[in-house]
mmCIF file of C-alpha atoms in Angstrom:
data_model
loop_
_atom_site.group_PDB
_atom_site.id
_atom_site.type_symbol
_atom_site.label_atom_id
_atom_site.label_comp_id
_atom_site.label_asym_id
_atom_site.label_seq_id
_atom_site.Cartn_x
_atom_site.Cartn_y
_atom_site.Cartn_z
ATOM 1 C CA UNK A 333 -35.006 39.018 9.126
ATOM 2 C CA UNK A 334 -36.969 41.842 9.855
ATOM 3 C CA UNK A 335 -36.825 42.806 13.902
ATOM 4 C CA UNK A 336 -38.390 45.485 16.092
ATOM 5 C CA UNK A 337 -37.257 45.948 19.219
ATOM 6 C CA UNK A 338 -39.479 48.401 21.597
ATOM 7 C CA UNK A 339 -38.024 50.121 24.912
ATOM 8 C CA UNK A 340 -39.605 50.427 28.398
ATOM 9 C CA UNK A 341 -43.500 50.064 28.136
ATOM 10 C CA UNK A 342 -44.301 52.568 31.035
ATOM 11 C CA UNK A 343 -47.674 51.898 32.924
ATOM 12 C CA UNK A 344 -51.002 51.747 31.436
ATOM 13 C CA UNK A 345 -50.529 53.789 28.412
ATOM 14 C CA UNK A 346 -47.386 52.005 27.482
ATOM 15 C CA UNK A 347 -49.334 48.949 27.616
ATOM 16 C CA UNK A 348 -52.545 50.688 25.863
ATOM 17 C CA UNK A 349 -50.061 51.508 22.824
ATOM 18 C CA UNK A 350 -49.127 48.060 22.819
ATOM 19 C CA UNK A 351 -52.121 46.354 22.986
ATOM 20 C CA UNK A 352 -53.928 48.590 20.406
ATOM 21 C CA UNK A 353 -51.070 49.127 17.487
ATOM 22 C CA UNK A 354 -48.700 46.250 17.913
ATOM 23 C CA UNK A 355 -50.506 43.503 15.736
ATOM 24 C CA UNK A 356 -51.409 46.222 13.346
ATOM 25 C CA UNK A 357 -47.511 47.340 13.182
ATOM 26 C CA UNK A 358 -46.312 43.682 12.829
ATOM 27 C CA UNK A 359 -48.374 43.168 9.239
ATOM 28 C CA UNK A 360 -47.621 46.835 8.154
ATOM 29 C CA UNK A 361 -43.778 46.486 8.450
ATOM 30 C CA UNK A 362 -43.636 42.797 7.402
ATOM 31 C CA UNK A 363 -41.803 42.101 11.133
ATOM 32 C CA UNK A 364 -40.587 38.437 11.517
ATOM 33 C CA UNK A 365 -39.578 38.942 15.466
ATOM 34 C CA UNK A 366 -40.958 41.130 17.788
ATOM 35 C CA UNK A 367 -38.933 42.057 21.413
ATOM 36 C CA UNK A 368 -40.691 44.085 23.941
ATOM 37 C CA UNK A 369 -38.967 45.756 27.433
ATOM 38 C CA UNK A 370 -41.455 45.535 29.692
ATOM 39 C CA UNK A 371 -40.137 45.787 33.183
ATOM 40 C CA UNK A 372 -42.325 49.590 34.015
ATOM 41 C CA UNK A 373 -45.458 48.127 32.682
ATOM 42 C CA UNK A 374 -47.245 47.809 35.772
ATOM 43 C CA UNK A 375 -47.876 50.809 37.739
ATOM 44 C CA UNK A 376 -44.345 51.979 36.542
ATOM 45 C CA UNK A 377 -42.615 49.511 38.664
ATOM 46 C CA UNK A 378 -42.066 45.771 37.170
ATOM 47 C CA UNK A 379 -44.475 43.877 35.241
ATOM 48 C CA UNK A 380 -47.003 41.618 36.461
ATOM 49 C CA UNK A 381 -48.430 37.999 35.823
ATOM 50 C CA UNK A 382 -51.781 39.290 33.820
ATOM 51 C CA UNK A 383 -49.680 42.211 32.123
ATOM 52 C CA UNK A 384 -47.438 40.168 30.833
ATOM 53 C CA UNK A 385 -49.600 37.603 29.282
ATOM 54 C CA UNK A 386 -51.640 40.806 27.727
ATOM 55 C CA UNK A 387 -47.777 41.729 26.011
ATOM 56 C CA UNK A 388 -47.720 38.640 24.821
ATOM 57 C CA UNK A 389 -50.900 38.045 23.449
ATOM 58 C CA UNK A 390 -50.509 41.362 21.757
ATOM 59 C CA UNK A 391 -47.935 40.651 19.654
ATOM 60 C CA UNK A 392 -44.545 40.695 21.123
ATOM 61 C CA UNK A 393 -42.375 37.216 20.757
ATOM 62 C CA UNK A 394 -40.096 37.893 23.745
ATOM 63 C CA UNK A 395 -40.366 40.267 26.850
ATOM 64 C CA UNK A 396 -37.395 41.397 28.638
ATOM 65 C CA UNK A 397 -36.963 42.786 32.121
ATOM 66 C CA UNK A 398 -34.651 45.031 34.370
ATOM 67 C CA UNK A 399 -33.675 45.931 37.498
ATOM 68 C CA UNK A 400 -37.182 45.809 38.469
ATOM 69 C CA UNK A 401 -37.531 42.469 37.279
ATOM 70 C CA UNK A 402 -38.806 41.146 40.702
ATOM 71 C CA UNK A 403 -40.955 44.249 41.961
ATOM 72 C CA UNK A 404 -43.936 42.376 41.053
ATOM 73 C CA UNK A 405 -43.887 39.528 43.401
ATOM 74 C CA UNK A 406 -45.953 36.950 40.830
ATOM 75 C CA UNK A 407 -43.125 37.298 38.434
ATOM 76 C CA UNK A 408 -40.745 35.616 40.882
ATOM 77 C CA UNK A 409 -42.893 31.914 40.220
ATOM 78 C CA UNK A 410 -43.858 33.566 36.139
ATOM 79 C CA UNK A 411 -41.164 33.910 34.824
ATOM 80 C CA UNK A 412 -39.881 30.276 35.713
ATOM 81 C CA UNK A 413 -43.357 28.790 33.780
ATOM 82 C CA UNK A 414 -42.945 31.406 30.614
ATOM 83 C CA UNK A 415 -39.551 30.520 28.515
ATOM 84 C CA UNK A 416 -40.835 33.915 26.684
ATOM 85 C CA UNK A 417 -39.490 36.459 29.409
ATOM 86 C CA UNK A 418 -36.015 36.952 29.798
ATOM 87 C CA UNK A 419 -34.525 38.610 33.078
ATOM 88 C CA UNK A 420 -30.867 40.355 32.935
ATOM 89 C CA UNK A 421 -28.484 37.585 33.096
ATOM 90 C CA UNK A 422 -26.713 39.438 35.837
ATOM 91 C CA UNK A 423 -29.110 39.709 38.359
ATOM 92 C CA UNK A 424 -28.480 37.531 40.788
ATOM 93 C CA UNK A 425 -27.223 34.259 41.016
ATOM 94 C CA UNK A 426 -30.181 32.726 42.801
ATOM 95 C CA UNK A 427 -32.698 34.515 40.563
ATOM 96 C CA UNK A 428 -35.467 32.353 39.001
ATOM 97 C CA UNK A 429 -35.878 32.337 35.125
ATOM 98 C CA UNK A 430 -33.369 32.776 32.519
ATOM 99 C CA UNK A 431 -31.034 35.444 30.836
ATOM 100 C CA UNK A 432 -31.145 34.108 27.821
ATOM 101 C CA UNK A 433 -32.688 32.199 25.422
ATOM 102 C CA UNK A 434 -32.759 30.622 21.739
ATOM 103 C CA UNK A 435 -35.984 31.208 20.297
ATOM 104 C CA UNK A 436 -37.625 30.105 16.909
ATOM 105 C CA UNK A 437 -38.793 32.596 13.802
ATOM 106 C CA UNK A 438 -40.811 32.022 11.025
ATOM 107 C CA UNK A 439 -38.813 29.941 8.503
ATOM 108 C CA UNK A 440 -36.917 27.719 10.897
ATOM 109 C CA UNK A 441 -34.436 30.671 11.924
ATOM 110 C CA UNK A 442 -33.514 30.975 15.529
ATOM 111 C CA UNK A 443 -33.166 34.304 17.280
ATOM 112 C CA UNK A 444 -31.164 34.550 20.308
ATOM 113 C CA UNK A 445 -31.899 36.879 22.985
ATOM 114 C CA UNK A 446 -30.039 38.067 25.993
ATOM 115 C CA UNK A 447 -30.107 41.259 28.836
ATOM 116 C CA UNK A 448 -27.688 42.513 30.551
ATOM 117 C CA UNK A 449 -27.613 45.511 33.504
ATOM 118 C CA UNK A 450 -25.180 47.897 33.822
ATOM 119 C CA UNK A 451 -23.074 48.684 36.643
ATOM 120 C CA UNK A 452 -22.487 52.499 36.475
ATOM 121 C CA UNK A 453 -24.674 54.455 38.436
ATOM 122 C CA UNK A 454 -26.788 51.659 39.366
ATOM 123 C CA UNK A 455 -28.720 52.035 42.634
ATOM 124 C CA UNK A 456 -26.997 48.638 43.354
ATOM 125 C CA UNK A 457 -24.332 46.521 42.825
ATOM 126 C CA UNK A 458 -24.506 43.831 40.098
ATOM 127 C CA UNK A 459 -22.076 41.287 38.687
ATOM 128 C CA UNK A 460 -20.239 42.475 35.544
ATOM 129 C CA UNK A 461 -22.126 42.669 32.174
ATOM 130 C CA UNK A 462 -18.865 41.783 29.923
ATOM 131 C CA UNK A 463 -17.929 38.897 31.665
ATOM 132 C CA UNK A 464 -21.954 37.645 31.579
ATOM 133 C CA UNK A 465 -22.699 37.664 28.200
ATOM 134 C CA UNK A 466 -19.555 36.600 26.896
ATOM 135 C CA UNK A 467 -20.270 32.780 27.166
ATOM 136 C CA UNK A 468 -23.645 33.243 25.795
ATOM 137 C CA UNK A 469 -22.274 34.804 22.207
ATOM 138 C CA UNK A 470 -19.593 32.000 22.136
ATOM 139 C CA UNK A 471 -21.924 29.309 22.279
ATOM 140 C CA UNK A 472 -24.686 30.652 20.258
ATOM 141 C CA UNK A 473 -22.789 32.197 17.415
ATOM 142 C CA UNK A 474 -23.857 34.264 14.244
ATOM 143 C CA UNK A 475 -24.473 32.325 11.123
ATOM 144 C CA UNK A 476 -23.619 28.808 13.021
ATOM 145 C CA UNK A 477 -26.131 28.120 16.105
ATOM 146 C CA UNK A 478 -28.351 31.123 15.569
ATOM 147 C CA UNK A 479 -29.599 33.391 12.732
ATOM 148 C CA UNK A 480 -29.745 37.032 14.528
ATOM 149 C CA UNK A 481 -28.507 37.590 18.111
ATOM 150 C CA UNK A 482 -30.466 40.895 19.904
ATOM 151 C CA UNK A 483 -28.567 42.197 23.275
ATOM 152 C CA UNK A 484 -30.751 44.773 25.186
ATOM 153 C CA UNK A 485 -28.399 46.428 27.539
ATOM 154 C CA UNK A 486 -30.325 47.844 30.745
ATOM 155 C CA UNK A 487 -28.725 50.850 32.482
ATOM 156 C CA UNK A 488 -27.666 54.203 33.120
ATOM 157 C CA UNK A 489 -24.249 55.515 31.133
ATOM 158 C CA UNK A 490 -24.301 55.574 27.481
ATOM 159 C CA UNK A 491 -20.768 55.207 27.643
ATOM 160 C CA UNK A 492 -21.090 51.731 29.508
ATOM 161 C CA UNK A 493 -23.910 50.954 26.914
ATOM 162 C CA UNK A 494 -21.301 52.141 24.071
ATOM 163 C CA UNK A 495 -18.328 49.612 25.708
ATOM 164 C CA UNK A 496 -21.092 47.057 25.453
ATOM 165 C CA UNK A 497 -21.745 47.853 21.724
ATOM 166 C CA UNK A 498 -18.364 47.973 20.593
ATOM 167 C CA UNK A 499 -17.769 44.456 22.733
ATOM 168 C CA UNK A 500 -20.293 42.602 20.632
ATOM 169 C CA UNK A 501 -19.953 43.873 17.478
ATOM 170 C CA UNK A 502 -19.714 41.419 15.001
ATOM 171 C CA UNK A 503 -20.901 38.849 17.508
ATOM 172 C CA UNK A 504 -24.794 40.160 18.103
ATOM 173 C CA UNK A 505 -26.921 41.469 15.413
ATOM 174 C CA UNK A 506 -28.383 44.056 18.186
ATOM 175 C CA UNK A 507 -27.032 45.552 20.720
ATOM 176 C CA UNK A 508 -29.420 48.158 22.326
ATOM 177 C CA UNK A 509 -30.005 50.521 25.463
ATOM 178 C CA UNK A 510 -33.122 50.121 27.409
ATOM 179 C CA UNK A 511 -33.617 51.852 31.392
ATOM 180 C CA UNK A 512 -33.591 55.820 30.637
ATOM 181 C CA UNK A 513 -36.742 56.405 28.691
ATOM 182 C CA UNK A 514 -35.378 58.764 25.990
ATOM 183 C CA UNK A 515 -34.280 57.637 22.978
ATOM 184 C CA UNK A 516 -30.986 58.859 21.583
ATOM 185 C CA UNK A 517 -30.403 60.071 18.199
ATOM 186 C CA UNK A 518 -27.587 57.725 17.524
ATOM 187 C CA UNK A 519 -28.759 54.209 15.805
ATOM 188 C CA UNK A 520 -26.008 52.996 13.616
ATOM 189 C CA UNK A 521 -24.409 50.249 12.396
ATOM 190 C CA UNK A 522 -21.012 49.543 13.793
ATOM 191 C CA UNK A 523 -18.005 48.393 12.077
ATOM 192 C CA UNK A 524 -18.348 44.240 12.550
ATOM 193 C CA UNK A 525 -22.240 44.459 11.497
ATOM 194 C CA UNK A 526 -23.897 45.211 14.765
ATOM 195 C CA UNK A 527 -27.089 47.440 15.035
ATOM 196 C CA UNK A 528 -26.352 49.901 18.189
ATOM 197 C CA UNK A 529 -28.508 52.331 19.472
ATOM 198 C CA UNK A 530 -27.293 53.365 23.240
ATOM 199 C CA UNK A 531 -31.418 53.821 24.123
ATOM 200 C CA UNK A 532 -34.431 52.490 22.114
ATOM 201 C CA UNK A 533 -36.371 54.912 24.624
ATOM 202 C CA UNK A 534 -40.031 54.120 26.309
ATOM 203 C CA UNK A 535 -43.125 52.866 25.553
ATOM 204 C CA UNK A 536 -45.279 55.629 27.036
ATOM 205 C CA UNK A 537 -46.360 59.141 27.470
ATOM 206 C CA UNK A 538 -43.924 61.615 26.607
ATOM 207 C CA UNK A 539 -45.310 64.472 28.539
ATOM 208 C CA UNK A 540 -44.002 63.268 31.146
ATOM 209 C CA UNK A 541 -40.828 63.577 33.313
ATOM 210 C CA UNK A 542 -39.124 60.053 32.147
ATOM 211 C CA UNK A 543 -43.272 58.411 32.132
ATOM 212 C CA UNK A 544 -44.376 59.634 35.228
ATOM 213 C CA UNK A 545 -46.599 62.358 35.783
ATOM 214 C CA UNK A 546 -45.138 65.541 36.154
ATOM 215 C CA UNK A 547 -46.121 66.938 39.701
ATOM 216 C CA UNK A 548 -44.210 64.449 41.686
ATOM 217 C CA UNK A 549 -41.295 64.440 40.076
ATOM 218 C CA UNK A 550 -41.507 68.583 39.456
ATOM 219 C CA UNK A 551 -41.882 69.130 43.794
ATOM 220 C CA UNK A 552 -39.020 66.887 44.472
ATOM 221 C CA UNK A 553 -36.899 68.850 42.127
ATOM 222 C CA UNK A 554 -37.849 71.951 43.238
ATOM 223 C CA UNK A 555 -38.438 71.658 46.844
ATOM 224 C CA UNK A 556 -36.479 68.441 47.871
ATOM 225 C CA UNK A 557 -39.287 67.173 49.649
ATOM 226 C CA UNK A 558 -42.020 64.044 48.592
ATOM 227 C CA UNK A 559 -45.392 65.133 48.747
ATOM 228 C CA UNK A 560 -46.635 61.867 47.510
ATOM 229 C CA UNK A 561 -45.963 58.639 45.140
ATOM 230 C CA UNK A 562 -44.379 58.866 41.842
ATOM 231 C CA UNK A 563 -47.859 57.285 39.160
ATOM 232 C CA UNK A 564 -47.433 57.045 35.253
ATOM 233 C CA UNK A 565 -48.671 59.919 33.089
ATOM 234 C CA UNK A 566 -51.688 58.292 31.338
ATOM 235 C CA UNK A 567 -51.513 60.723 28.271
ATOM 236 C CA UNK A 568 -51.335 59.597 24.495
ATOM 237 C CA UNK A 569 -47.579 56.879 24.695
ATOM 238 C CA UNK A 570 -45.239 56.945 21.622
ATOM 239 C CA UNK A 571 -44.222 53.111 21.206
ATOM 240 C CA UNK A 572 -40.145 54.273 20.926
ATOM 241 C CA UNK A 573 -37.426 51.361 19.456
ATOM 242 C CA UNK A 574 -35.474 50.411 16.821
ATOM 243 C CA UNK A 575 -36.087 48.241 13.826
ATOM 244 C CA UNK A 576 -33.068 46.563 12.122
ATOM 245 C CA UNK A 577 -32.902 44.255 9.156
ATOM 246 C CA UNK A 578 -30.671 41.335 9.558
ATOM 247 C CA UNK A 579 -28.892 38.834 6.662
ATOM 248 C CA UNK A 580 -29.762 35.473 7.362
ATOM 249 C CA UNK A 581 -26.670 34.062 6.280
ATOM 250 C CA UNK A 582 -24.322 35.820 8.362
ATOM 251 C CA UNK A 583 -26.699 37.350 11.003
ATOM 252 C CA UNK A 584 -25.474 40.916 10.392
ATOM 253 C CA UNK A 585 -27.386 44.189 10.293
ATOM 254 C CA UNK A 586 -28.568 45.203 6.682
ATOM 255 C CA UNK A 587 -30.356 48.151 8.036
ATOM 256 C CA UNK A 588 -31.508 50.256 10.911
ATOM 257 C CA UNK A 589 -34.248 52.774 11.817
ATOM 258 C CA UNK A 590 -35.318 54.607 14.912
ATOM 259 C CA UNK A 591 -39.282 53.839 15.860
ATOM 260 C CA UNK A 592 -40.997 56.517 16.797
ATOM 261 C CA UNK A 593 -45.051 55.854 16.715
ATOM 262 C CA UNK A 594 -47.817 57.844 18.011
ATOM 263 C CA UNK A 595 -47.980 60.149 20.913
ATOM 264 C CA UNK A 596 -45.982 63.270 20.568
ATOM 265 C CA UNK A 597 -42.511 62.394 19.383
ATOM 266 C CA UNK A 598 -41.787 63.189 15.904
ATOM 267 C CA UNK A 599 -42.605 60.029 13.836
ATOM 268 C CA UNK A 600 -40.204 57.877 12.352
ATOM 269 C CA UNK A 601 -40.338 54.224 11.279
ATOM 270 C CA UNK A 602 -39.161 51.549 8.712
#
């Protein structure tokens, strides 16, 4: 199976980059699944109703959140109506929707997908990820209940994104990074047959300070003091993931690739 995954769409060029290349990517690199973060879509902060429905229609087969899951108050009643949206499966314990999910790919072949947040560094406290997504690989496993497994792990420390790598391996086809907004340089398959890259990166402008516009962010740095509201940089967005190529069979990862399309990122794809 042939599977992109694409990190945090940032604001309105994140979502512009989606909208305008995704189909056109899906027949170009053959893809048979499609997962898209999309928690920073709106305004930067969560994803909304309408914004959703426009990642959707767009191409992408599953949308998964973050810690900002809930920022956008119409995804608290949304995301309980669309089975295609998956919020981190430690969240909360009274939060609507689902972690994760069995879906269907062309073929017959069933895809599960599950998120995760971290704990380290976190602005708050959330149950732990290990202990959260272990039942979920034991009852969906590789090559049995499902044909490719794709983890997106949401948080700060590579090193806690690593743990949760090494954790799954064998047991998820993907296991990838999402919540930073730059992708790392180290996609690789590990030892069991999991595809691991510790952050897939955003979907957005790149000149930028992590999506947002650089003036905000820039004072606060340099004089400590908020002048105004962080907004998204609306420049040019490179759509940043990783595409891996799974074996049906077994569920393992064939192949991987950093994504790097458009904007001002050095290119790289499939």
């Amino acid at each position: 199976m042939r599977i992109l995954f694409l990190g945090d769409v940032m604001g309105r060029a994140g979502r512009a980059a989606i909208t305008g290349r995704l189909a056109g990517l899906r027949d170009d690199w053959r893809l048979d699944f499609v997962v898209v973060n999309g928690e920073n879509a709106t305004n930067g902060a969560g994803l909304s109703a309408d914004h959703a429905k426009a990642l959707l229609e767009a191409g992408a087969d599953v949308i998964t959140l973050g810690d900002h899951a809930f920022d956008q108050k119409d995804m608290l009643r949304f995301v309980e109506d669309e089975p295609r949206i998956i919020r981190p499966l430690n969240y909360s314990k009274a939060a609507p929707g689902r972690g994760a999910r069995v879906f269907s790919a062309p073929g017959g072949r069933k895809v599960l997908v599950a998120q995760v947040l971290g704990q380290v560094f976190m602005k708050r406290p959330f149950d732990d990820p290990f202990s959260a997504i272990e039942p979920v690989l034991k009852a969906a496993p590789l090559g049995v209940q499902v044909n490719a497994a794709l983890v997106d792990m949401h948080c700060e420390a590579t090193s806690e994104k690593m743990a949760m790598g090494h954790w799954c391996d064998g047991r998820a086809s993907i296991v990838v990074g999402t919540h930073t907004h730059v992708p790392t340089a180290d996609a690789m398959i590990l030892p069991r047959g999991t595809a691991y890259q510790s952050d897939a990166g955003m979907c957005g402008d790149y000149n930028s300070v992590i999506g947002m516009d650089k003036a905000e962010p820039l004072n606060r740095f340099i004089t400590g003091m908020s002048k105004g509201r962080f907004t998204p940089a609306a420049g040019p967005a490179t759509l940043s993931g990783l595409f891996v190529e799974t074996d049906d069979a077994t569920g393992r990862a064939l192949r991987v690739t950093m994504v790097r399309e458009g904007g001002v990122l050095q290119g790289s794809a499939p």
